[in-house]
C-alpha cells in the first residue's frame, strides 16, 4: 500500500510559492528590480505593457550571470546572497530567499538574457516553469528579464488582476520606493511606451526627491539626523505649515529596504504634536538603521515587513528624530516659494557624507543667540521684524507667544503649577451648563495654570485667583474663551488631554494680534521664543516665523 503523503513536484511547489511572492505585476517588478540592484546595476530600465499582463521587462547593467548560474538561478532556494542562516543577520542585499525567479518563471513565459563579461551571453526560455530553450546571446554585461503572459497557467490569479492603469500605478510605486532608497542608481520606467519615470543618478536623497516630485515637495522638507542608542534615523520630514490633508508621502526604510509600517509613520506624526493642524498629514521619508540582530527581515514572503526586537523603542526614536528636525529655526518657513533655504543634510543610503540641498553657498544657520538679535520694530501691531546674522525674520507675535505659553504650560501641568495672583476683587462670571461641566472636568488643570474657580450659585462661578502671563492679560475674557473652547473640544485633534488643555490655554492667553508692544516686551518675547523647543511653529500648524534670508535680499536687489 502506498502512503498518502507525497513530495510535490518542484514545479507545483514553485507555483505555490508564487502565490506568496508574485501577487501581481508590481511584485514581479519589485523582485526583478531588487535583483538588478543586488547585482550592482547603475542603470535599470523597466517596461510594462498592458499593466504588466502581456509584458514586464527589466534590464540592468549589473554583474550578469554565467550560463551555469543563470540555470541555477531558476532552481528553488538558489541564491548567491547567503550561504547559511547566520548570514541572514544584517543581510545587506534585498534578496536572500532564492524564490523569486523560479516562482515568477513558473507562472509566465519567462526569458533571461544575461552576460557576465559582455562577450559571451546566454538566453534561457522557460514556459510555466519548464526550460524550453537555451541559446547563446550577444549583449553587454548585465541582465534582461522578460516576463510575458503573467499567470497564463493560473487563471484564478489572472482573474484577480486589476485594470491596467491600477497595476501600472502599483508597479510605478514599487519602483519609486526603490529609487528613493538608491539615489545613485538611474531608473527609467515606461508603460505602453509612455515614460512615467526617468531619473538620472543623484548625489543625495533630497536630489532624488527633487527629481521624482519636483521642488514643490523638496523645498518643504527638513533634514532628519538623529541617533539614540543603537538606532539611527535619517531622511526628511515636511515643515508642519506645509503639510496638507491629502496626498502626503509616507515612506519608511529599514537598512534601505522599503517597509510597510503604519505604526512607524504614526510615530513620526506623533513627533509633530502641537505643531500641526488637526487633519493635516505631513510627508515623511525616514531611513532607519538598527543593528542587524535587533531586527528580523525575514518575516514576510515579499519582505515588506520586518520585526523589531524592541519596536516601542524604535518608534520612540522616530518620534524624537522628527521632533529634533522641527526644532531648529531653519524649520521656519522661507519667504516666497523658491527662496530656497539651504540646509546641510546627511546623504541617504548610510553614506553619511554631508551634502547640500541644491546648489549655492552653504547656508549660515540661524543661531538662537539673542545678543545678536536686534528687534527692529513692530509692524501692524502684529509682527515683529528682527535682524539676525543671516537675514531678516518676521515673527507673528500671537503665534510666537502661543508657542512660548504652550511649552510653559506643559511644564506647569506636569510640574509644580503656575504662580497665580489672588484677585483683590474676585470675578463672578456666568457660564452655560456645558461650560460649567467643562470647568468641573478641568478644575485641577485650571488650578495648575493659575485659575481657582469655585461654583457660586446657578450658572455663576467665582474666580479667586488668575494667571498673569503678560501685562495686557484679560483674566475674565481668557477664562470665558478657554472654557468655551474646552466645552466645544476645539483642539480635539490632539490626543493627549494635557496637550489639548495647554494648546487651548496658550491660544487664549497669548498676546493678541493688534496689541502694541513696547521694545522691551518685544525683545523679551523674541528671547523666550528662541529659547523654546519648537520655536518655528505655533500650536495650530502655522509658522511663527517667516524667514527672509540675506542672500535673498541681495539677489532681489541685484547685489549678488
Ligand atoms: N538581474 C540579475 N543580475 C545578476 N544576477 C541575478 C539577477 N537576478 C537574479 N540573479 C541571480 O539569481 C539568484 C536568484 O534570484 P532570486 O530568485 O531573486 O533569489 P534571491 O534574490 O533571493 O537570491 C540571485 O541570488 C542572483 O545570484
Ligand atoms: Mg531576488
GROMACS .gro file of C-alpha atoms in nm, residues 261-477:
model
  217
  261UNK     CA    1   0.468   5.000   0.873
  262UNK     CA    2   0.179   5.231   0.954
  263UNK     CA    3   0.290   5.240   1.318
  264UNK     CA    4   0.625   5.390   1.227
  265UNK     CA    5   0.454   5.657   1.016
  266UNK     CA    6   0.224   5.726   1.309
  267UNK     CA    7   0.522   5.755   1.542
  268UNK     CA    8   0.665   6.014   1.303
  269UNK     CA    9   0.337   6.203   1.313
  270UNK     CA   10   0.345   6.195   1.690
  271UNK     CA   11   0.672   6.389   1.663
  272UNK     CA   12   0.472   6.672   1.504
  273UNK     CA   13   0.245   6.703   1.806
  274UNK     CA   14   0.135   7.058   1.874
  275UNK     CA   15   0.287   7.193   1.553
  276UNK     CA   16   0.038   7.067   1.303
  277UNK     CA   17  -0.324   7.146   1.226
  278UNK     CA   18  -0.565   6.862   1.301
  279UNK     CA   19  -0.625   6.663   0.984
  280UNK     CA   20  -0.303   6.767   0.812
  281UNK     CA   21  -0.071   6.483   0.711
  282UNK     CA   22   0.298   6.565   0.665
  283UNK     CA   23   0.516   6.385   0.413
  284UNK     CA   24   0.792   6.182   0.577
  285UNK     CA   25   1.088   5.992   0.435
  286UNK     CA   26   1.263   5.803   0.710
  287UNK     CA   27   1.565   5.579   0.687
  288UNK     CA   28   1.621   5.360   0.991
  289UNK     CA   29   1.941   5.185   1.080
  290UNK     CA   30   1.932   4.935   1.364
  291UNK     CA   31   2.186   4.667   1.450
  292UNK     CA   32   2.136   4.350   1.244
  293UNK     CA   33   2.042   4.144   1.546
  294UNK     CA   34   1.775   4.392   1.659
  295UNK     CA   35   1.557   4.336   1.355
  296UNK     CA   36   1.431   4.030   1.169
  297UNK     CA   37   1.389   4.099   0.797
  298UNK     CA   38   1.267   3.751   0.716
  299UNK     CA   39   0.910   3.761   0.841
  300UNK     CA   40   0.725   3.833   0.517
  301UNK     CA   41   0.747   3.645   0.183
  302UNK     CA   42   0.765   3.967  -0.015
  303UNK     CA   43   0.989   4.119   0.257
  304UNK     CA   44   0.751   4.411   0.306
  305UNK     CA   45   0.752   4.385   0.681
  306UNK     CA   46   1.023   4.350   0.939
  307UNK     CA   47   1.007   4.265   1.307
  308UNK     CA   48   1.195   4.481   1.554
  309UNK     CA   49   1.314   4.328   1.878
  310UNK     CA   50   1.206   4.647   2.056
  311UNK     CA   51   0.951   4.814   1.837
  312UNK     CA   52   0.847   5.069   2.100
  313UNK     CA   53   1.199   5.196   2.138
  314UNK     CA   54   1.234   5.232   1.761
  315UNK     CA   55   0.903   5.420   1.749
  316UNK     CA   56   1.023   5.644   2.029
  317UNK     CA   57   1.345   5.726   1.842
  318UNK     CA   58   1.149   5.800   1.524
  319UNK     CA   59   0.926   6.040   1.716
  320UNK     CA   60   1.222   6.214   1.876
  321UNK     CA   61   1.401   6.232   1.541
  322UNK     CA   62   1.107   6.417   1.389
  323UNK     CA   63   1.081   6.650   1.686
  324UNK     CA   64   1.451   6.729   1.667
  325UNK     CA   65   1.417   6.806   1.295
  326UNK     CA   66   1.142   7.059   1.365
  327UNK     CA   67   1.327   7.226   1.650
  328UNK     CA   68   1.588   7.450   1.484
  329UNK     CA   69   1.494   7.785   1.344
  330UNK     CA   70   1.584   7.662   0.999
  331UNK     CA   71   1.243   7.494   1.024
  332UNK     CA   72   1.087   7.839   0.981
  333UNK     CA   73   0.912   7.894   0.652
  334UNK     CA   74   1.107   8.096   0.396
  335UNK     CA   75   0.956   8.395   0.221
  336UNK     CA   76   0.845   8.317  -0.132
  337UNK     CA   77   0.815   7.976  -0.289
  338UNK     CA   78   1.164   7.927  -0.412
  339UNK     CA   79   1.359   8.128  -0.161
  340UNK     CA   80   1.550   7.801  -0.127
  341UNK     CA   81   1.663   7.789   0.232
  342UNK     CA   82   1.975   7.582   0.225
  343UNK     CA   83   2.046   7.312   0.473
  344UNK     CA   84   2.331   7.085   0.543
  345UNK     CA   85   2.180   6.742   0.510
  346UNK     CA   86   2.318   6.395   0.551
  347UNK     CA   87   2.313   6.180   0.239
  348UNK     CA   88   2.079   5.884   0.214
  349UNK     CA   89   2.178   5.525   0.199
  350UNK     CA   90   2.400   5.537   0.505
  351UNK     CA   91   2.675   5.712   0.311
  352UNK     CA   92   2.691   5.966   0.594
  353UNK     CA   93   2.858   6.241   0.394
  354UNK     CA   94   2.714   6.586   0.420
  355UNK     CA   95   2.561   6.725   0.108
  356UNK     CA   96   2.383   7.042   0.037
  357UNK     CA   97   2.032   7.074  -0.091
  358UNK     CA   98   2.059   7.222  -0.438
  359UNK     CA   99   2.337   7.448  -0.545
  360UNK     CA  100   2.467   7.765  -0.388
  361UNK     CA  101   2.673   7.854  -0.086
  362UNK     CA  102   2.620   7.670   0.238
  363UNK     CA  103   2.351   7.841   0.442
  364UNK     CA  104   2.457   8.005   0.764
  365UNK     CA  105   2.232   7.859   1.030
  366UNK     CA  106   2.025   8.089   1.243
  367UNK     CA  107   2.181   8.082   1.584
  368UNK     CA  108   1.943   8.139   1.872
  369UNK     CA  109   2.187   8.379   2.031
  370UNK     CA  110   1.974   8.667   2.147
  371UNK     CA  111   2.269   8.902   2.191
  372UNK     CA  112   2.292   8.936   1.816
  373UNK     CA  113   1.924   8.988   1.769
  374UNK     CA  114   1.805   9.336   1.706
  375UNK     CA  115   1.430   9.369   1.724
  376UNK     CA  116   1.371   9.639   1.469
  377UNK     CA  117   1.011   9.719   1.516
  378UNK     CA  118   0.659   9.603   1.543
  379UNK     CA  119   0.454   9.636   1.225
  380UNK     CA  120   0.075   9.638   1.201
  381UNK     CA  121   0.078   9.592   1.579
  382UNK     CA  122   0.109   9.224   1.494
  383UNK     CA  123   0.450   9.130   1.355
  384UNK     CA  124   0.797   9.176   1.495
  385UNK     CA  125   1.075   9.243   1.248
  386UNK     CA  126   1.410   9.113   1.351
  387UNK     CA  127   1.755   9.123   1.204
  388UNK     CA  128   1.990   8.833   1.266
  389UNK     CA  129   2.323   8.719   1.127
  390UNK     CA  130   2.187   8.558   0.814
  391UNK     CA  131   1.879   8.759   0.731
  392UNK     CA  132   1.555   8.905   0.841
  393UNK     CA  133   1.296   8.719   1.047
  394UNK     CA  134   0.932   8.820   1.066
  395UNK     CA  135   0.761   8.693   1.377
  396UNK     CA  136   0.390   8.672   1.440
  397UNK     CA  137   0.356   8.797   1.796
  398UNK     CA  138   0.044   8.598   1.878
  399UNK     CA  139   0.173   8.270   1.733
  400UNK     CA  140   0.508   8.324   1.900
  401UNK     CA  141   0.358   8.388   2.239
  402UNK     CA  142   0.125   8.094   2.192
  403UNK     CA  143   0.424   7.862   2.136
  404UNK     CA  144   0.604   8.006   2.439
  405UNK     CA  145   0.299   7.971   2.663
  406UNK     CA  146   0.224   7.622   2.536
  407UNK     CA  147   0.565   7.497   2.637
  408UNK     CA  148   0.549   7.679   2.972
  409UNK     CA  149   0.203   7.544   3.047
  410UNK     CA  150   0.305   7.188   2.958
  411UNK     CA  151   0.580   7.219   3.219
  412UNK     CA  152   0.338   7.364   3.473
  413UNK     CA  153   0.079   7.095   3.415
  414UNK     CA  154   0.330   6.820   3.472
  415UNK     CA  155   0.529   7.003   3.741
  416UNK     CA  156   0.453   7.243   4.021
  417UNK     CA  157   0.189   7.456   3.857
  418UNK     CA  158   0.196   7.823   3.772
  419UNK     CA  159   0.229   8.120   4.003
  420UNK     CA  160  -0.119   8.264   4.045
  421UNK     CA  161  -0.232   8.604   4.162
  422UNK     CA  162  -0.505   8.635   4.419
  423UNK     CA  163  -0.753   8.882   4.280
  424UNK     CA  164  -0.835   9.177   4.505
  425UNK     CA  165  -1.186   9.171   4.377
  426UNK     CA  166  -1.285   8.813   4.289
  427UNK     CA  167  -1.453   8.784   3.949
  428UNK     CA  168  -1.800   8.644   3.913
  429UNK     CA  169  -1.873   8.501   3.569
  430UNK     CA  170  -2.169   8.323   3.414
  431UNK     CA  171  -2.144   8.010   3.202
  432UNK     CA  172  -2.375   7.775   3.012
  433UNK     CA  173  -2.440   7.426   3.152
  434UNK     CA  174  -2.197   7.252   2.911
  435UNK     CA  175  -1.935   7.512   3.003
  436UNK     CA  176  -1.993   7.459   3.375
  437UNK     CA  177  -1.944   7.091   3.311
  438UNK     CA  178  -1.617   7.163   3.126
  439UNK     CA  179  -1.499   7.372   3.423
  440UNK     CA  180  -1.581   7.086   3.655
  441UNK     CA  181  -1.386   6.837   3.438
  442UNK     CA  182  -1.084   7.065   3.410
  443UNK     CA  183  -1.082   7.209   3.763
  444UNK     CA  184  -0.745   7.057   3.851
  445UNK     CA  185  -0.582   7.173   3.526
  446UNK     CA  186  -0.729   7.521   3.560
  447UNK     CA  187  -0.583   7.543   3.908
  448UNK     CA  188  -0.243   7.441   3.776
  449UNK     CA  189  -0.236   7.724   3.525
  450UNK     CA  190  -0.349   7.969   3.795
  451UNK     CA  191  -0.729   7.981   3.781
  452UNK     CA  192  -0.902   7.896   4.107
  453UNK     CA  193  -1.266   7.868   4.008
  454UNK     CA  194  -1.547   7.792   4.257
  455UNK     CA  195  -1.914   7.733   4.187
  456UNK     CA  196  -2.120   8.017   4.328
  457UNK     CA  197  -2.487   7.982   4.251
  458UNK     CA  198  -2.680   7.865   3.949
  459UNK     CA  199  -2.471   7.938   3.645
  460UNK     CA  200  -2.233   8.172   3.823
  461UNK     CA  201  -1.880   8.093   3.935
  462UNK     CA  202  -1.632   8.292   4.141
  463UNK     CA  203  -1.273   8.327   4.027
  464UNK     CA  204  -1.040   8.374   4.323
  465UNK     CA  205  -0.701   8.363   4.151
  466UNK     CA  206  -0.583   8.412   3.794
  467UNK     CA  207  -0.260   8.373   3.598
  468UNK     CA  208  -0.076   8.675   3.464
  469UNK     CA  209   0.116   8.577   3.151
  470UNK     CA  210   0.159   8.935   3.024
  471UNK     CA  211   0.067   9.292   3.120
  472UNK     CA  212  -0.228   9.317   2.881
  473UNK     CA  213  -0.379   8.994   3.000
  474UNK     CA  214  -0.757   8.998   3.044
  475UNK     CA  215  -0.823   8.725   3.303
  476UNK     CA  216  -1.201   8.719   3.262
  477UNK     CA  217  -1.205   8.717   2.884
   0.00000   0.00000   0.00000
